[in-house]
CSV table of C-alpha atoms and ligand atoms in Angstrom, one decimal:
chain,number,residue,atom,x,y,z
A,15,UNK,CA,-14.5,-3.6,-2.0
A,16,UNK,CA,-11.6,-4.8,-0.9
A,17,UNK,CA,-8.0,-3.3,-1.4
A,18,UNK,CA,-5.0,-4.7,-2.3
A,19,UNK,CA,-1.1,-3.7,-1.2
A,20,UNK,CA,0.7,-4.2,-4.0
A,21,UNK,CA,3.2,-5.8,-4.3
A,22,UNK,CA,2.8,-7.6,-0.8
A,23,UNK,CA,-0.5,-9.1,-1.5
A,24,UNK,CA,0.7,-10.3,-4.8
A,25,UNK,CA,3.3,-12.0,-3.4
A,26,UNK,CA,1.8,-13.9,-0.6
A,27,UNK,CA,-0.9,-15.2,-2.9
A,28,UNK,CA,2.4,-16.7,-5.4
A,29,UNK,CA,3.3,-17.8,-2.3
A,30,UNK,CA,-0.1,-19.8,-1.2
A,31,UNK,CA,0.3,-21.9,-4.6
A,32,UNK,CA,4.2,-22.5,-3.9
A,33,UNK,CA,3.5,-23.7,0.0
A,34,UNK,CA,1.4,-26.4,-1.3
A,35,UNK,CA,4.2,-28.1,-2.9
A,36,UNK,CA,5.5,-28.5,1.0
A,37,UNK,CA,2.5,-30.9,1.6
A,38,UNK,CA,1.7,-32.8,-2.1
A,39,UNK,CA,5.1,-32.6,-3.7
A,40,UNK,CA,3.3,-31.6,-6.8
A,41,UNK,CA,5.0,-30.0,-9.5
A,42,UNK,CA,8.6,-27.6,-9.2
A,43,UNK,CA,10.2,-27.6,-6.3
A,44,UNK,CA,9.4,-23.5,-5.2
A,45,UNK,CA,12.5,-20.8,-4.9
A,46,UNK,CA,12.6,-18.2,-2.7
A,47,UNK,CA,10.1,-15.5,-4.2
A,48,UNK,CA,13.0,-12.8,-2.5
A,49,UNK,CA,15.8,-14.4,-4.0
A,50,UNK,CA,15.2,-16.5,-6.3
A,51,UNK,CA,17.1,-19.4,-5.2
A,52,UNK,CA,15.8,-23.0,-4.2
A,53,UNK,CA,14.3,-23.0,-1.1
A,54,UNK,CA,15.0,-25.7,1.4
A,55,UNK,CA,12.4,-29.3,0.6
A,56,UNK,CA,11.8,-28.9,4.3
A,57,UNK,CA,9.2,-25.9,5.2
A,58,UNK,CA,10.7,-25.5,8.6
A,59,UNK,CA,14.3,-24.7,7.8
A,60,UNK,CA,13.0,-21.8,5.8
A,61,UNK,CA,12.4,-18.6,7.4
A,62,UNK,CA,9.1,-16.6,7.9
A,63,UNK,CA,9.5,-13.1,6.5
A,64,UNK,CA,9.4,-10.6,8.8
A,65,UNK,CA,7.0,-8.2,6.6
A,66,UNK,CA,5.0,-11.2,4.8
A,67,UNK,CA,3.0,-14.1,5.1
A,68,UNK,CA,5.3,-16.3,3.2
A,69,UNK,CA,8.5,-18.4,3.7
A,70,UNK,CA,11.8,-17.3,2.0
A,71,UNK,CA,15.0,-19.3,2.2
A,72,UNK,CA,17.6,-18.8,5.6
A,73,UNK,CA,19.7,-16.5,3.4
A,74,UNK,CA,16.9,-13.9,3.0
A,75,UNK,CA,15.8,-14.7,6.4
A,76,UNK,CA,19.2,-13.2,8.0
A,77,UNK,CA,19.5,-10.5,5.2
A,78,UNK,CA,16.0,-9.4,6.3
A,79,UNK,CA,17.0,-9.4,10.4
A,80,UNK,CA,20.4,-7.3,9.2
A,81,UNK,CA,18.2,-4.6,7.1
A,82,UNK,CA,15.7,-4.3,9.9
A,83,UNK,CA,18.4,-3.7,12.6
A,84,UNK,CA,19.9,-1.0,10.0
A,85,UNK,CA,16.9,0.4,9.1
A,86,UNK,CA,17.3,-0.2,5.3
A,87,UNK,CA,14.4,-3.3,4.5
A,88,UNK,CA,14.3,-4.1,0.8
A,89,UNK,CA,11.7,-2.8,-0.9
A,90,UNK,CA,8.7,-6.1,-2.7
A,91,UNK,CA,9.0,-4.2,-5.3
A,92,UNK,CA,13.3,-5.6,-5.7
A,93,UNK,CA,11.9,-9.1,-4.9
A,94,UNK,CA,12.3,-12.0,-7.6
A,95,UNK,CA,8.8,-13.2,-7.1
A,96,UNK,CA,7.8,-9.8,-9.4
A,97,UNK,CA,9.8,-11.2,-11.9
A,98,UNK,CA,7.9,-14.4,-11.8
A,99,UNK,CA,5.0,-15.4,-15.1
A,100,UNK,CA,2.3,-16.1,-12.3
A,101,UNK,CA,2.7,-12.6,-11.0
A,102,UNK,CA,1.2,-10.8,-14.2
A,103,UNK,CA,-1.6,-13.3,-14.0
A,104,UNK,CA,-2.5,-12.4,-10.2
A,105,UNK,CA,-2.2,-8.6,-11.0
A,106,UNK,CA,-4.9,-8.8,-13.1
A,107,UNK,CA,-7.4,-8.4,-9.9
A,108,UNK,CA,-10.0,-6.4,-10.1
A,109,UNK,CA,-9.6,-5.0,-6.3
A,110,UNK,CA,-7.8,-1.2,-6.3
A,111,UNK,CA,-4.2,-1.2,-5.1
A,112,UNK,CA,-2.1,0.7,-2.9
A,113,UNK,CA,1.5,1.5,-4.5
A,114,UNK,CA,4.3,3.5,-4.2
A,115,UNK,CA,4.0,4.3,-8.3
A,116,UNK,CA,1.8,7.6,-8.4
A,117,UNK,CA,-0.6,6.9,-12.2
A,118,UNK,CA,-1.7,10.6,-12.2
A,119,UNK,CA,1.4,12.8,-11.7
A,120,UNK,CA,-0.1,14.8,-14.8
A,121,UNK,CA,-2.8,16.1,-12.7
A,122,UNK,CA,-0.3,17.7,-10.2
A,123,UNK,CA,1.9,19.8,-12.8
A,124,UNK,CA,1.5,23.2,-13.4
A,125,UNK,CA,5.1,24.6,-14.1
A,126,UNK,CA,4.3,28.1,-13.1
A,127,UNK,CA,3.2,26.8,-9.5
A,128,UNK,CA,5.7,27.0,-6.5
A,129,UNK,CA,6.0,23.8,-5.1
A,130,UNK,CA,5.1,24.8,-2.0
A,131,UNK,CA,2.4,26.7,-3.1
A,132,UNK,CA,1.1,23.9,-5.5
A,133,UNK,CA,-2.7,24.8,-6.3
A,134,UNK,CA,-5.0,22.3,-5.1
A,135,UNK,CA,-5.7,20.0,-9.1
A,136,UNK,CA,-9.4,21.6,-10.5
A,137,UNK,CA,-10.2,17.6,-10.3
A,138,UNK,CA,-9.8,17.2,-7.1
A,139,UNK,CA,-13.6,16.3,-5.5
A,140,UNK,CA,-12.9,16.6,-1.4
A,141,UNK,CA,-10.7,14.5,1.1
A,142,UNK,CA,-10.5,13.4,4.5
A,143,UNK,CA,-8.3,14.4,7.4
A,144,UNK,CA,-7.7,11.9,10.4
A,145,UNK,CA,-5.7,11.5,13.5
A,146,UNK,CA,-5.6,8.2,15.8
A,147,UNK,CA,-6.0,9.5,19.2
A,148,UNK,CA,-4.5,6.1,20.7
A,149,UNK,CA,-8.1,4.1,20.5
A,150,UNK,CA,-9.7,5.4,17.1
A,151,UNK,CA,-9.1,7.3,14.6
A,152,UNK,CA,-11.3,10.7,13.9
A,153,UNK,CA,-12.2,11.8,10.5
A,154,UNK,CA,-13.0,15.0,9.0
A,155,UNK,CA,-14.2,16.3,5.2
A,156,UNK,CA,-13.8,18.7,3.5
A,157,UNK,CA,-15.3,19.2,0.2
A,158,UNK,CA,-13.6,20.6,-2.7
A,159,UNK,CA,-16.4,21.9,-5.7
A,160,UNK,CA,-19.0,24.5,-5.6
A,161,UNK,CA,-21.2,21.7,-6.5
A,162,UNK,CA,-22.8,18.8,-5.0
A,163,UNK,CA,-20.3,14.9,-5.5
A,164,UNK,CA,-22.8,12.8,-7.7
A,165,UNK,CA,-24.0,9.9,-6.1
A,166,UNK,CA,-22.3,7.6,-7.8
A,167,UNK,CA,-18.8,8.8,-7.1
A,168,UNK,CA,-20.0,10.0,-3.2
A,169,UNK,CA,-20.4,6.0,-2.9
A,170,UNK,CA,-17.5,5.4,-4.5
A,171,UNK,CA,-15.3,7.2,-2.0
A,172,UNK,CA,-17.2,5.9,0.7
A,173,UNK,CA,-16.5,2.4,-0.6
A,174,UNK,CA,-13.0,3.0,-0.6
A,175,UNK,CA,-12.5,4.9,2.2
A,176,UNK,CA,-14.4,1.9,4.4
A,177,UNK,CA,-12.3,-0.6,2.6
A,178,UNK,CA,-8.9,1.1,3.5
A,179,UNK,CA,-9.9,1.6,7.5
A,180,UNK,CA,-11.1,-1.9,7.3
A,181,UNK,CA,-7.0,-3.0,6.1
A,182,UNK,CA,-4.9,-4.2,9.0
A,183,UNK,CA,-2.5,-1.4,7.7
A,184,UNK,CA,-5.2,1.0,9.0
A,185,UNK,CA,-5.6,-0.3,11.9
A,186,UNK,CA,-4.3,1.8,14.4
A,187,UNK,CA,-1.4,4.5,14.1
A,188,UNK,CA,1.0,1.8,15.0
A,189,UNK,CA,0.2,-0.6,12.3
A,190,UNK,CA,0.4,2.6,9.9
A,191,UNK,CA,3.9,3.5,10.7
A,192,UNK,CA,5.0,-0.2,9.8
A,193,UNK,CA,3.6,-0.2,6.3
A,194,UNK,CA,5.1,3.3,6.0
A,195,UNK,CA,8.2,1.4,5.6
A,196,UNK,CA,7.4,0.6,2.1
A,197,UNK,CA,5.8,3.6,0.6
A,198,UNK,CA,7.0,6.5,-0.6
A,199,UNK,CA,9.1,8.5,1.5
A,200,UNK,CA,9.2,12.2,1.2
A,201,UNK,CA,10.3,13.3,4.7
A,202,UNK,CA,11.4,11.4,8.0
A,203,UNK,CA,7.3,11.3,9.0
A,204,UNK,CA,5.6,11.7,5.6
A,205,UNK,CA,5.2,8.7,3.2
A,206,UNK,CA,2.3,8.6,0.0
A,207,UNK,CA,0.8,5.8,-1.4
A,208,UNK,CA,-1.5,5.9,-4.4
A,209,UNK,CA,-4.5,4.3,-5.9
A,210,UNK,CA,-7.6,4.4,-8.1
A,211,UNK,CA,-10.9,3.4,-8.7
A,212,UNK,CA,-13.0,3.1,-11.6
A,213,UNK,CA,-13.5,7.3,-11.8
A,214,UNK,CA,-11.2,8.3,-9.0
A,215,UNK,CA,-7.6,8.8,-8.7
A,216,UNK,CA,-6.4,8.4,-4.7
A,217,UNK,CA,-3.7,10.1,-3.0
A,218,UNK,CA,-3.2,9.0,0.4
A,219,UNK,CA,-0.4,10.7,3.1
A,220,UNK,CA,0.8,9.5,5.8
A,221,UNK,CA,2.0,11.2,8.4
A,222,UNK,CA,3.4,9.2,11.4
A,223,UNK,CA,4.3,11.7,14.4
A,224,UNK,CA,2.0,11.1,16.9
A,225,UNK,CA,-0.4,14.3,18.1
A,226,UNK,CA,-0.9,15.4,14.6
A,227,UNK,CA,-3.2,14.8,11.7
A,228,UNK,CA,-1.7,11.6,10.7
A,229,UNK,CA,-3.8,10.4,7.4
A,230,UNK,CA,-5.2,13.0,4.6
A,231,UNK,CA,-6.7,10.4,1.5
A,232,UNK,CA,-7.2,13.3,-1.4
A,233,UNK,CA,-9.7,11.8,-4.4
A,234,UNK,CA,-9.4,13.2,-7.9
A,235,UNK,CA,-12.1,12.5,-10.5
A,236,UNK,CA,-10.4,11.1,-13.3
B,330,ZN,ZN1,16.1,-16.0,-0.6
């Protein structure tokens, strides 16, 4: 299994079939997938994105260099390459994503629970706690039902939880706090991101002050 950051991936896959053009001249000239305008016919006088594999024009390249000295980087999901036909096409992957879009906010709501005091969802099958201690990271279960998982969803998580430590994102606490910068913010040091499988929804928090659980993934049978 491997996992997918949506948009990001997305993007720098568009942007694999536009580079070529830099080296055959075949087809369209490519625009910046940020902007949306041409980009220059010389790879070079481009800029590397700070946050992507992929070249966007010298406009986006000092807008990006602003935001990330003011703390306020655009989000892939306001980038023009979204817009673009070939995107829909690539998004038809098979791999789970990670996104910022929670799919299963049904299973949450129970209008007579605090918020605070939010009941765990019936669905919810167990999930992992882990903290990076500065060379690993150290995981704990718990397990949520009375009964035993099925085999077939115990592999499942296992799959998926192997597949997200193996992520460059997951590398280390460091490389967390980055990609925190595009999820889902709900405090100063707690982002979500969310994804599924074929029979499990995923929640995963982040939490990025260091000394403290800093990753909980929660898995839902759907
Ligand atoms: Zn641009």
């Amino acid at each position: 299994m491997k996992i997918e950051l949506y948009p990001k991936n997305i993007l720098e896959a568009l942007w694999k079939k536009d580079k070529k053009w830099f080296s055959d001249g075949n087809g369209q000239r490519p625009v910046c997938l940020r902007c949306g305008n041409p980009l220059n016919d010389r790879l070079m006088v481009n800029s590397l994105s700070r946050h992507a594999k992929i070249y966007i024009c010298q406009q986006c390249g000092s807008d990006e260099a602003m935001r990330d000295y003011g703390k306020a980087v655009m989000p892939f999901e306001n980038w023009y390459g979204i817009s673009d036909k070939r995107f829909q096409e690539l998004q038809k992957s098979k791999n789970p994503m990670l996104t910022t879009r929670c799919a299963f906010l049904e299973i949450f709501q129970n209008p007579d629970d605090d918020k605070n005091t939010r009941k765990r969802p019936d669905s919810e099958i167990s999930y992992s706690r882990s903290d990076y201690d500065g060379y690993r990271w150290w995981t704990t279960w718990f397990h949520c039902q009375q009964e035993p998982t099925p085999e077939n969803l115990s592999k499942e998580i296992d799959r998926f939880q192997n597949a997200l430590f193996c992520m460059p994102e997951f590398k280390t606490l460091g490389t967390m706090q980055n990609l925190c910068t595009f999820a889902e913010p709900v405090g100063d040091s707690e982002f979500n991101l969310y994804s599924e499988t074929l029979h499990l929804y995923i929640w995963i928090r982040m939490l990025t002050q260091p000394r403290n659980y800093n990753l909980y993934i929660h898995y839902y049978k759907k």
